[in-house]
Tab-separated table of C-alpha atoms in Angstrom:
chain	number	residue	atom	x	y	z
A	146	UNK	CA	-10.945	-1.547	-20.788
A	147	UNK	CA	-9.582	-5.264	-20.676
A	148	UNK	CA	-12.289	-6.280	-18.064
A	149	UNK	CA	-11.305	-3.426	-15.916
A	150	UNK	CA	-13.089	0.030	-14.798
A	151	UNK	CA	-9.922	2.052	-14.783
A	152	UNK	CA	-5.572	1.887	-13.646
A	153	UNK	CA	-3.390	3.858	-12.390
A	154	UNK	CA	0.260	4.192	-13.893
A	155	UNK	CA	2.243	3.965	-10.640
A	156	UNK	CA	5.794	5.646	-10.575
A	157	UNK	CA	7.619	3.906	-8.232
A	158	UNK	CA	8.061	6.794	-6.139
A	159	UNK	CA	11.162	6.353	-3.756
A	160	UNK	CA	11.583	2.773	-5.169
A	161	UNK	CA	14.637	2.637	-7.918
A	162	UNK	CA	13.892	-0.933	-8.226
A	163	UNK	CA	11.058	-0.648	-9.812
A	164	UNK	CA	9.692	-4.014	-7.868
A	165	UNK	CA	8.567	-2.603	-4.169
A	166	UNK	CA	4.622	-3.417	-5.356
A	167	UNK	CA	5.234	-5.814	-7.712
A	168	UNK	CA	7.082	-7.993	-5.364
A	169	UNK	CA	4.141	-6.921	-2.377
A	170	UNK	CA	1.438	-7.831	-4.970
A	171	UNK	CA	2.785	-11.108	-5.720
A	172	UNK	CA	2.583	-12.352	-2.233
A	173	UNK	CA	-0.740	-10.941	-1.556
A	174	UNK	CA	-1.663	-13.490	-4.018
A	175	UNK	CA	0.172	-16.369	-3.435
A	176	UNK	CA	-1.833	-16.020	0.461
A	177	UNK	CA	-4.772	-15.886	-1.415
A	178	UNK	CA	-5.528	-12.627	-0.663
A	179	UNK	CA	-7.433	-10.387	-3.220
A	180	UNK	CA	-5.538	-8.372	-5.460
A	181	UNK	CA	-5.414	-5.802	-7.887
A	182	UNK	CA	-3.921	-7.020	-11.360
A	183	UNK	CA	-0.651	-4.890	-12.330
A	184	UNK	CA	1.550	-5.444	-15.378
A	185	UNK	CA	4.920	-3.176	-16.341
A	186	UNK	CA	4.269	-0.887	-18.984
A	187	UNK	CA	6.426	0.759	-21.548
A	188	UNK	CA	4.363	4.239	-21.947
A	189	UNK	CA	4.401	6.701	-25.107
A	190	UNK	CA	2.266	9.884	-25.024
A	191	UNK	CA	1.957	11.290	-29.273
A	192	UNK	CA	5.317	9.774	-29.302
A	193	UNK	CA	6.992	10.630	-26.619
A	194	UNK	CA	8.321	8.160	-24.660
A	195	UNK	CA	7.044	8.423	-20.898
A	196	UNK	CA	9.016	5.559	-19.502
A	197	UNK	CA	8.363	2.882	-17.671
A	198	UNK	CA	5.574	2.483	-15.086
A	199	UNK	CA	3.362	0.111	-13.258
A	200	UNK	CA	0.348	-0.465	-14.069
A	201	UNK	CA	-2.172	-1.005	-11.504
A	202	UNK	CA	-6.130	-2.000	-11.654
A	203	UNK	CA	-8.079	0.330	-9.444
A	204	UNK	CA	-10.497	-1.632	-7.326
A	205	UNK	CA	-14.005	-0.676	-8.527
A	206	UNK	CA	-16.919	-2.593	-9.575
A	207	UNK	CA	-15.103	-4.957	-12.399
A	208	UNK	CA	-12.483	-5.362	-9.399
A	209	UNK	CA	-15.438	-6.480	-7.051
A	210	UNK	CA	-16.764	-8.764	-9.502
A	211	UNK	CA	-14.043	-10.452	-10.466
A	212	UNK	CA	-13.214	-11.304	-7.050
A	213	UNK	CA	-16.642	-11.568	-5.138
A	214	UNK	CA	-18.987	-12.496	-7.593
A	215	UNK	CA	-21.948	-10.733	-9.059
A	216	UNK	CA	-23.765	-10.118	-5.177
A	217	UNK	CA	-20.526	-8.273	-4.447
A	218	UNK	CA	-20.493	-5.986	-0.969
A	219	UNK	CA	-19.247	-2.513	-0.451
A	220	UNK	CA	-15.565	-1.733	-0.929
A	221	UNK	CA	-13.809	1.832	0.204
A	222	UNK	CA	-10.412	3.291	-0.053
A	223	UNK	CA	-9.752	4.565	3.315
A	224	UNK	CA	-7.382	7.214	4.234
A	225	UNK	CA	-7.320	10.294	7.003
A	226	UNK	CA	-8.999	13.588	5.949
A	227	UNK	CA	-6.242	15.541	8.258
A	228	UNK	CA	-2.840	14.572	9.507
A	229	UNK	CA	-3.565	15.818	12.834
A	230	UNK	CA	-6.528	14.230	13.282
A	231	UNK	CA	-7.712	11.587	15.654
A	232	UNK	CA	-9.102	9.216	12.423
A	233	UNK	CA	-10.689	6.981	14.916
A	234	UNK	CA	-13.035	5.833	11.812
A	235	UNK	CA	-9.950	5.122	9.864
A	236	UNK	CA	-8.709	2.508	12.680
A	237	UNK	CA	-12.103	1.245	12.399
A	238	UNK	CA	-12.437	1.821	16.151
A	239	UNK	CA	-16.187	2.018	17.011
A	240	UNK	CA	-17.646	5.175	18.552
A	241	UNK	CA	-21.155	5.186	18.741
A	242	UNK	CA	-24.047	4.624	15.891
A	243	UNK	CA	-23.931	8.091	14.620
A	244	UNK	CA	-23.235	8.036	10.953
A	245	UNK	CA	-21.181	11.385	10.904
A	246	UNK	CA	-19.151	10.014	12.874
A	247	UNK	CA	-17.429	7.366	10.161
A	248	UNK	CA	-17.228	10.577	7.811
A	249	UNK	CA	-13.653	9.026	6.610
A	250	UNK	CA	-14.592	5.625	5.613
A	251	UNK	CA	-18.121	6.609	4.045
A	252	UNK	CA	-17.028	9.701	2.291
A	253	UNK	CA	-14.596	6.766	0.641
A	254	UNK	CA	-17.086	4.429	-0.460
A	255	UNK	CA	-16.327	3.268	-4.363
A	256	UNK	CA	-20.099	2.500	-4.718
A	257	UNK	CA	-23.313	4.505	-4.113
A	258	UNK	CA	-24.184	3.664	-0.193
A	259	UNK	CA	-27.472	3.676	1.534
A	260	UNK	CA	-28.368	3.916	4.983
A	261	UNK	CA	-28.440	-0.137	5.506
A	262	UNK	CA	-25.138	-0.319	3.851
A	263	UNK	CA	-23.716	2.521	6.839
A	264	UNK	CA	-25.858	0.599	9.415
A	265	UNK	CA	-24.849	-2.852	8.626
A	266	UNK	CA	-20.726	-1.601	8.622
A	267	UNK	CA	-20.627	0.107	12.000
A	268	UNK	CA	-22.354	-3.104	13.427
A	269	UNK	CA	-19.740	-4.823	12.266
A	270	UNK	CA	-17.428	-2.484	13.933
A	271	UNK	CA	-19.027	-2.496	17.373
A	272	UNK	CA	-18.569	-5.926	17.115
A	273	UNK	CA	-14.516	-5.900	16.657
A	274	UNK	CA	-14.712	-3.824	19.583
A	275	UNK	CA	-15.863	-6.159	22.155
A	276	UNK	CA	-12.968	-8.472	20.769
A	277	UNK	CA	-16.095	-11.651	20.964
A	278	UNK	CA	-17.406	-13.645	18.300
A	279	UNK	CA	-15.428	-11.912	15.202
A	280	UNK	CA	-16.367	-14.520	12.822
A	281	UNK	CA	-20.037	-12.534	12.735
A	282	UNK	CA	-17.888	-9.588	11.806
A	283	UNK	CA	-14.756	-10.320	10.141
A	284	UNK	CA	-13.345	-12.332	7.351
A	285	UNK	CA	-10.888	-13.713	9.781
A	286	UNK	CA	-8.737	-16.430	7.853
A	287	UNK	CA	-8.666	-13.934	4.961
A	288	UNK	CA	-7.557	-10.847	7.295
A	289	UNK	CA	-4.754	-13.234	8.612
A	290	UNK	CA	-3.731	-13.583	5.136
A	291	UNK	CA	-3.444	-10.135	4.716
A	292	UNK	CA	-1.647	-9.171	7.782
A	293	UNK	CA	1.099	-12.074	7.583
A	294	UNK	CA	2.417	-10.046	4.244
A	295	UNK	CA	1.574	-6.415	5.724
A	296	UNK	CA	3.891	-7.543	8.282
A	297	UNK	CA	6.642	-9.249	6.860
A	298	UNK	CA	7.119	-5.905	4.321
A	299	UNK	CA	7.401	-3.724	6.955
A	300	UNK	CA	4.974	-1.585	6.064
A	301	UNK	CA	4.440	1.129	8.135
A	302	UNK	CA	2.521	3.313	5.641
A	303	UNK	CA	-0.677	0.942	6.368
A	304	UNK	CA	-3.108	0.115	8.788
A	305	UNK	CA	-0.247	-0.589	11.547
A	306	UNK	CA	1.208	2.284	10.969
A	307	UNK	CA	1.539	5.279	13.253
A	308	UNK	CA	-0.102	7.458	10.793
A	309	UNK	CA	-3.245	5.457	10.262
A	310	UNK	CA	-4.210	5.091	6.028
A	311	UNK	CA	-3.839	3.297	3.005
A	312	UNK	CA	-5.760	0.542	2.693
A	313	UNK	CA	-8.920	-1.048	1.265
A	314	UNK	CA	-11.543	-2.325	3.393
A	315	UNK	CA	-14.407	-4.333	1.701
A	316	UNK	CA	-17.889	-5.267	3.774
A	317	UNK	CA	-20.134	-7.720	2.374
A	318	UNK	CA	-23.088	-9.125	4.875
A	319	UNK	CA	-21.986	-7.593	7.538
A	320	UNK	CA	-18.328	-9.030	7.620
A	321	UNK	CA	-15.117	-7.191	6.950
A	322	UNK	CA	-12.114	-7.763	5.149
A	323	UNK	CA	-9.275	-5.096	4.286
A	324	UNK	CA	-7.356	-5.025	0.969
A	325	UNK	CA	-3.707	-4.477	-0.170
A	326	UNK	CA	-3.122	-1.081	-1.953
A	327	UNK	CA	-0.232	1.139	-2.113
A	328	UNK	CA	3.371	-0.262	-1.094
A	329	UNK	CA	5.909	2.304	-2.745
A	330	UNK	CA	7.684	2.677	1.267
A	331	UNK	CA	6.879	-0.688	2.564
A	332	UNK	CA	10.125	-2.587	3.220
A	333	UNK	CA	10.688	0.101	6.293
A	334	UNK	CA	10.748	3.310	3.903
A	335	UNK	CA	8.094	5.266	5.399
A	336	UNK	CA	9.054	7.548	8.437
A	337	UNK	CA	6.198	10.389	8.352
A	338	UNK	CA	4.880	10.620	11.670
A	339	UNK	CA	8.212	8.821	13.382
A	340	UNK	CA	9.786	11.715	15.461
A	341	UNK	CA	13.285	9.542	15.401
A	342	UNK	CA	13.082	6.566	12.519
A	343	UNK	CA	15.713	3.824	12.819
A	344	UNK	CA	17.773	3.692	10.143
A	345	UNK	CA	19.282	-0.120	11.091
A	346	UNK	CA	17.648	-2.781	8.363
A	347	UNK	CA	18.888	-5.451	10.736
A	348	UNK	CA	16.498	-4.127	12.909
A	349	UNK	CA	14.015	-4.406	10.551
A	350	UNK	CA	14.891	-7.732	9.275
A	351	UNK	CA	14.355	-9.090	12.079
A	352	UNK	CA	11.449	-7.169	12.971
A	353	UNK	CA	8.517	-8.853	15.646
A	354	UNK	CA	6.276	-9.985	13.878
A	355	UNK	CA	3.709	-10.421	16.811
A	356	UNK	CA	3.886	-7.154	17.874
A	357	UNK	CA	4.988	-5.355	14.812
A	358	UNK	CA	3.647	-1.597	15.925
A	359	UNK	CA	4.552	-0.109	19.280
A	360	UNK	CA	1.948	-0.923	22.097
A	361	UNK	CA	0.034	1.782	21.867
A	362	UNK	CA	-0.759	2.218	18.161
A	363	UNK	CA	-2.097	-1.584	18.527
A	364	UNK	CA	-4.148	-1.278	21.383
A	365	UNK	CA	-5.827	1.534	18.631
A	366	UNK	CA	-6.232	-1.113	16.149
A	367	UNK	CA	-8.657	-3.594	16.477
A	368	UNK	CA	-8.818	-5.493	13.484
A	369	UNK	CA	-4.945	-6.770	14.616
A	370	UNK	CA	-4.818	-6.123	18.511
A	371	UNK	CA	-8.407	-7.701	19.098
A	372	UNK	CA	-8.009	-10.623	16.740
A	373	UNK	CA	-4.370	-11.882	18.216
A	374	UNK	CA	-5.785	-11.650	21.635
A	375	UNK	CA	-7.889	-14.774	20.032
A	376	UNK	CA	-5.402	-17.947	20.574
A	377	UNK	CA	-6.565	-19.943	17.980
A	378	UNK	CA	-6.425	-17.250	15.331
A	379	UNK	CA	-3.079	-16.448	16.409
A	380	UNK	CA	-2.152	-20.034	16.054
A	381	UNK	CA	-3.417	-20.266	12.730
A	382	UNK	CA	-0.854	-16.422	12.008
A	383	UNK	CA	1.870	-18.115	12.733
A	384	UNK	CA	0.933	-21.385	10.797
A	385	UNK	CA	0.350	-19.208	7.467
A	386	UNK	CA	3.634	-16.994	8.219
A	387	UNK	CA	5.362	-20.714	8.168
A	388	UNK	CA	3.652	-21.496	5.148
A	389	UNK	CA	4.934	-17.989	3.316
A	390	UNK	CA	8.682	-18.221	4.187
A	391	UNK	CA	8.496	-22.444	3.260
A	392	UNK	CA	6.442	-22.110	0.302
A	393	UNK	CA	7.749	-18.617	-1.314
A	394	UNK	CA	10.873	-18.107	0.058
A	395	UNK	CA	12.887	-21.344	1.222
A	396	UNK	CA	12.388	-23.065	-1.796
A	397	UNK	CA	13.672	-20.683	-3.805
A	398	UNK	CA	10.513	-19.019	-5.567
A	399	UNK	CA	10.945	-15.990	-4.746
A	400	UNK	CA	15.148	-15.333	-5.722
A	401	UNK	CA	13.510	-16.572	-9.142
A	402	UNK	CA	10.697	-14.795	-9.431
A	403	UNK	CA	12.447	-11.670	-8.744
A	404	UNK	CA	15.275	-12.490	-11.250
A	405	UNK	CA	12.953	-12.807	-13.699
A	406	UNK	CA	11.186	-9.273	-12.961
A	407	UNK	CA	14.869	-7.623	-13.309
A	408	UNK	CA	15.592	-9.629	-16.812
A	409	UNK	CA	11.854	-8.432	-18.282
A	410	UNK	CA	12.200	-5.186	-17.274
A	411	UNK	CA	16.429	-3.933	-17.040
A	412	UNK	CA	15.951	-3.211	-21.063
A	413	UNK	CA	13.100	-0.765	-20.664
A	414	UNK	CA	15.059	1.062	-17.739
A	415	UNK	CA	18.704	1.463	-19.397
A	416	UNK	CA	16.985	3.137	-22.063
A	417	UNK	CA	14.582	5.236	-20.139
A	418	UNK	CA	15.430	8.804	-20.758
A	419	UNK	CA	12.860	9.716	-18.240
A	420	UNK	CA	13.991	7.533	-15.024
A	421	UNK	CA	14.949	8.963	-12.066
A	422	UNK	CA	17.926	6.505	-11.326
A	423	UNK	CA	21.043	5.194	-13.348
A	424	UNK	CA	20.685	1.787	-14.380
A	425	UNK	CA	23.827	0.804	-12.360
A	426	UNK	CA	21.735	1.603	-9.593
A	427	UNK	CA	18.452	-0.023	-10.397
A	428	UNK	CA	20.997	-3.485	-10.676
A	429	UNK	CA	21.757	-2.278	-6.967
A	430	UNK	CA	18.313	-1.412	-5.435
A	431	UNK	CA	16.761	-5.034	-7.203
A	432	UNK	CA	19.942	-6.772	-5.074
A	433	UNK	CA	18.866	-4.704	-2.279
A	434	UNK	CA	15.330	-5.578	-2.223
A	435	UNK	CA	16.109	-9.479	-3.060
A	436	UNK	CA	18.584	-9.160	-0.478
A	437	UNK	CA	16.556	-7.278	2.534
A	438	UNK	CA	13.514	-10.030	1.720
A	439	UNK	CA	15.743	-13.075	2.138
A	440	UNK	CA	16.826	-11.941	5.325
A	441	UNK	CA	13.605	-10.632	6.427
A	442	UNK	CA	11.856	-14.579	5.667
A	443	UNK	CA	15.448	-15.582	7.879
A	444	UNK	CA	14.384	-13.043	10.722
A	445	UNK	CA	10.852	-14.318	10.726
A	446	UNK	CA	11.677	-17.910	10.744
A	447	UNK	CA	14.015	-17.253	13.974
A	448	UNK	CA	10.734	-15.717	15.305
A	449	UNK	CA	8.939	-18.595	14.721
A	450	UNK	CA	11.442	-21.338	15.755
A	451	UNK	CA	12.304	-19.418	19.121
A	452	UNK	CA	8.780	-18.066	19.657
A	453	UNK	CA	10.400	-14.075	20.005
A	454	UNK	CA	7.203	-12.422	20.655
A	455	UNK	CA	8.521	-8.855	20.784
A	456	UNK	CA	11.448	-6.320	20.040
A	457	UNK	CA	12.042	-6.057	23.699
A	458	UNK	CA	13.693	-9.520	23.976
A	459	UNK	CA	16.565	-8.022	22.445
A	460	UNK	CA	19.081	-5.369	24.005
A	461	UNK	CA	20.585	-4.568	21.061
A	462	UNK	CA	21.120	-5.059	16.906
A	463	UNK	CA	23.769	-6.831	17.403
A	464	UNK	CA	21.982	-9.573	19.693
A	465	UNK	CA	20.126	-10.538	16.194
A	466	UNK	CA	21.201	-13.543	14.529
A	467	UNK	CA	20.176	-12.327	11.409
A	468	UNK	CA	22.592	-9.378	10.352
A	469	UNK	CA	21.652	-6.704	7.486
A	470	UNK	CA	24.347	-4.242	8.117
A	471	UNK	CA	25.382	-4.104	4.160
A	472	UNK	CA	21.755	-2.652	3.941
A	473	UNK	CA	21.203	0.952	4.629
A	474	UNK	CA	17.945	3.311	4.490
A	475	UNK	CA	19.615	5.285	1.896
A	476	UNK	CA	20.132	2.212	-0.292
A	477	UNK	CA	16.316	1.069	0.620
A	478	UNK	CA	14.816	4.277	-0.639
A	479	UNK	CA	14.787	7.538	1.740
A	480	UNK	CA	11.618	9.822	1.318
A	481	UNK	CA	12.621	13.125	3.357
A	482	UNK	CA	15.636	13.385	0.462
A	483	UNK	CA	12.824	14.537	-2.208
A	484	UNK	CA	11.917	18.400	-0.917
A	485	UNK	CA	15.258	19.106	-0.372
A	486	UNK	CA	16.060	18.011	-4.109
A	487	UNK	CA	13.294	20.155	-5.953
A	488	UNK	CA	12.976	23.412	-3.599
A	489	UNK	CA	14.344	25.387	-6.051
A	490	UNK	CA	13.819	24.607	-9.805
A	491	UNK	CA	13.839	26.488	-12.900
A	492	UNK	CA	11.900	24.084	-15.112
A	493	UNK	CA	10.255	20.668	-14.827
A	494	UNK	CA	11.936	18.043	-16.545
A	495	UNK	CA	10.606	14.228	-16.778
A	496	UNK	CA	12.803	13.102	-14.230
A	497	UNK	CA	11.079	15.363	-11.991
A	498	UNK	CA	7.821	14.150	-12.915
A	499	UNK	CA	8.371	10.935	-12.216
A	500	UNK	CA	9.603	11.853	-8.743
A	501	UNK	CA	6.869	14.395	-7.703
A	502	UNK	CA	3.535	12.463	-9.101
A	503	UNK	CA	3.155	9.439	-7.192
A	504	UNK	CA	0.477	7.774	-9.667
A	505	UNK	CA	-2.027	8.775	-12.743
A	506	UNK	CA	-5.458	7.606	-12.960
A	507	UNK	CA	-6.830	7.051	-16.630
A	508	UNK	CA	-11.003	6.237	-16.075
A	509	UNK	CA	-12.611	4.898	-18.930
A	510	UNK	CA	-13.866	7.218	-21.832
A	511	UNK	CA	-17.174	9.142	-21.642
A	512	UNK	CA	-19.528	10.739	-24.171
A	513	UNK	CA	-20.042	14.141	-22.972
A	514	UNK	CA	-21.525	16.641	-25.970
A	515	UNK	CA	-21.120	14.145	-28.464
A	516	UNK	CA	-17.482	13.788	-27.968
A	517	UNK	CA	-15.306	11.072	-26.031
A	518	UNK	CA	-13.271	11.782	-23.187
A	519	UNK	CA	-10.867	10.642	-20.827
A	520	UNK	CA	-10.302	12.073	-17.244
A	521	UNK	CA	-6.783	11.212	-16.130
A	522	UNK	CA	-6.554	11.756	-12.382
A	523	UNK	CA	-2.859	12.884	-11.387
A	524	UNK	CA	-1.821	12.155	-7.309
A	525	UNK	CA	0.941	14.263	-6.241
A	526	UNK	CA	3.594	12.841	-3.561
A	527	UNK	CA	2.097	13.477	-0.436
A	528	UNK	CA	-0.510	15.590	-1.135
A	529	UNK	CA	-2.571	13.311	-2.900
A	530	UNK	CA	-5.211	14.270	-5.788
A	531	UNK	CA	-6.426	18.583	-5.684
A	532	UNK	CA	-8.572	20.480	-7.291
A	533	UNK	CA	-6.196	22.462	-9.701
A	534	UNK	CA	-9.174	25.985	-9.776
A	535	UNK	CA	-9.825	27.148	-13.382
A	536	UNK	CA	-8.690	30.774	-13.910
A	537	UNK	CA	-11.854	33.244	-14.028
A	538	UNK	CA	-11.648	35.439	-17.432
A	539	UNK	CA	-10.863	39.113	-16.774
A	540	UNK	CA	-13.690	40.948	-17.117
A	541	UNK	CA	-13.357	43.978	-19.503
A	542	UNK	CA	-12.953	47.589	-17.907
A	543	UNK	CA	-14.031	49.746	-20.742
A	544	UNK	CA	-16.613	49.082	-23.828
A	545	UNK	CA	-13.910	49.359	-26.637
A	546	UNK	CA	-14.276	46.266	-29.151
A	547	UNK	CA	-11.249	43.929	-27.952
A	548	UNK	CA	-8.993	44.289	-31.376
């Protein structure tokens, strides 16, 4: 469809400005990182209007292409099979050889995989472990890419996070390279797995960017913790942080691209019957989120200049230089709000929809039978994608002829 294998009609779950992935996407790009192509989208279904969504291109093989050429590598969409769960695979933390033992990444593999394909990615991992000659393993310059926008979004719903999940990771010759995907809480929304979340943005605006996970979730990521230890690549971190707030925030890009988002798009939301926010406050989450970055690119230019290394130079928020206090969590986007809200419904309403399905899938159409059709994948907050079971027929308890 369009040059792409499939897309996903993204929500903006816990983001009334519409602009959370949008804005994440954009920068991805301008680093030169790859990413997915995503474009608003005004969406009728027979008629009905659906309201407005992003739309998202699902990295698959027209994704791969596009981006890696025809000899592309392997590409999966990692996440944690159980909450509770060590996901050691999913921190790409090496183990042994064993291949059941990377059950999470290879049960996540976009493309068919063969044993050379399993082989030649846990090499590569053993490889990050020993923290020596990376470049045989890793994509380095474009992984530093990556994780100087990770960072400055604050997202904790990544590979930094506590919770270990949500991101790509692509392997092609035996070198790694992980992706952008999913950045609805980035901007420090996400709190599962914090047993007491912060809710101070000028703590987060001026959050470290060289140690931007507590000590012991990095020492339990590799791909960060053992690449910083590296001088030189750290260095060159630093040197492309410098060139993000310079190029896409100091000169005033980014207060212009942003303005520009909230003119294309402010018509389509006023009228939305279906959106889960007034207008009046999508105006006031797209100043909250222009707002929060500014400071943020403020924060991380302090870091630079004064070469803060960690959170622990600092007693307290107000020994920041760099004050959000206007900006709260609530105003950011709070997820634990959303059970509470829809415990106890009578029926399901569009607003609700757009609250409780986090993204639909749409996969291109198939001839099955001599007939076309569509699968639409729908991913529920939280939960994810399930199996919805089809209802066995009741079988018949007597031999009367059913009227």
């Amino acid at each position: 469809y369009y040059g792409l294998d499939k897309f996903s009609l993204d929500a903006s779950f816990r983001d009334n400005s519409y602009m959370k992935t949008w804005i994440v996407y954009d920068m991805m790009a301008y680093m030169g990182v790859p990413t997915p192509l995503c474009s608003y989208v005004d969406v009728r279904v027979n008629g009905e209007d659906w309201g407005l969504f992003l739309a998202i291109e699902e990295p698959e093989e027209a994704f791969a292409r596009k981006n890696f050429g025809r000899d592309y590598g392997r590409l999966y969409k990692l996440d944690y099979s159980s909450l509770n769960a060590e996901n050691a695979d999913v921190a790409l933390r090496y183990t042994d050889d064993a291949f059941e033992n990377y059950h999470n990444i290879f049960r996540n593999g976009k493309f068919d995989l063969s044993n050379a394909d399993k082989r030649r990615l846990i090499s590569a991992l053993k490889v990050l472990s020993t923290g020596e000659d990376l470049e045989t393993a890793i994509y380095v310059d474009e992984v530093l890419r990556y994780y100087t926008v990770q960072v400055f979004v604050v997202n904790m719903d990544s590979y930094l996070g506590r919770i270990v999940h949500t991101y790509f990771l692509y392997e092609e010759n035996g070198l790694l390279q992980i992706l952008p995907r999913d950045y609805n809480l980035a901007f420090a929304t996400y709190s599962l797995g914090m047993p007491d979340p912060i809710n101070n943005a000028t703590l987060y605006v001026n959050y470290p960017i060289h140690t931007p996970t507590e000590g012991e979730v990095m020492l339990n990521r590799p791909l960060y913790h053992n690449l910083m230890n590296n001088s030189t690549y750290f260095a060159k971190y630093r040197a492309y942080f410098d060139q993000l707030i310079s190029g896409y925030f100091e000169n005033g890009y980014f207060k212009d691209f942003v303005t520009k988002a909230c003119t294309m798009i402010a018509p389509y939301v006023e009228r939305d019957a279906t959106a889960f926010c007034s207008y009046e406050d999508f105006l006031f989450r797209v100043d909250t989120i222009r707002d929060f970055c500014l400071m943020r690119a403020q924060g991380v230019r302090e870091h630079l200049e004064k070469k803060l290394w960690d959170a622990s130079q600092r007693t307290s928020a107000s020994s920041f230089s760099v004050s959000a206090r206007k900006i709260t969590r609530q105003s950011r986007g709070l997820m634990e709000q959303l059970a509470a809200r829809y415990s106890n419904f009578q029926e399901l309403e569009a607003a609700m929809v757009n609250e409780l399905i986090k993204k639909m899938v749409i996969h291109s159409p198939e001839k099955i039978g001599g007939k076309k059709h569509v699968t639409i994948e729908v991913c529920f907050i939280y939960v994810g994608k399930i199996r919805i079971p089809l209802a066995k027929p009741k079988l018949l308890t007597d031999t009367k002829t059913p009227a």
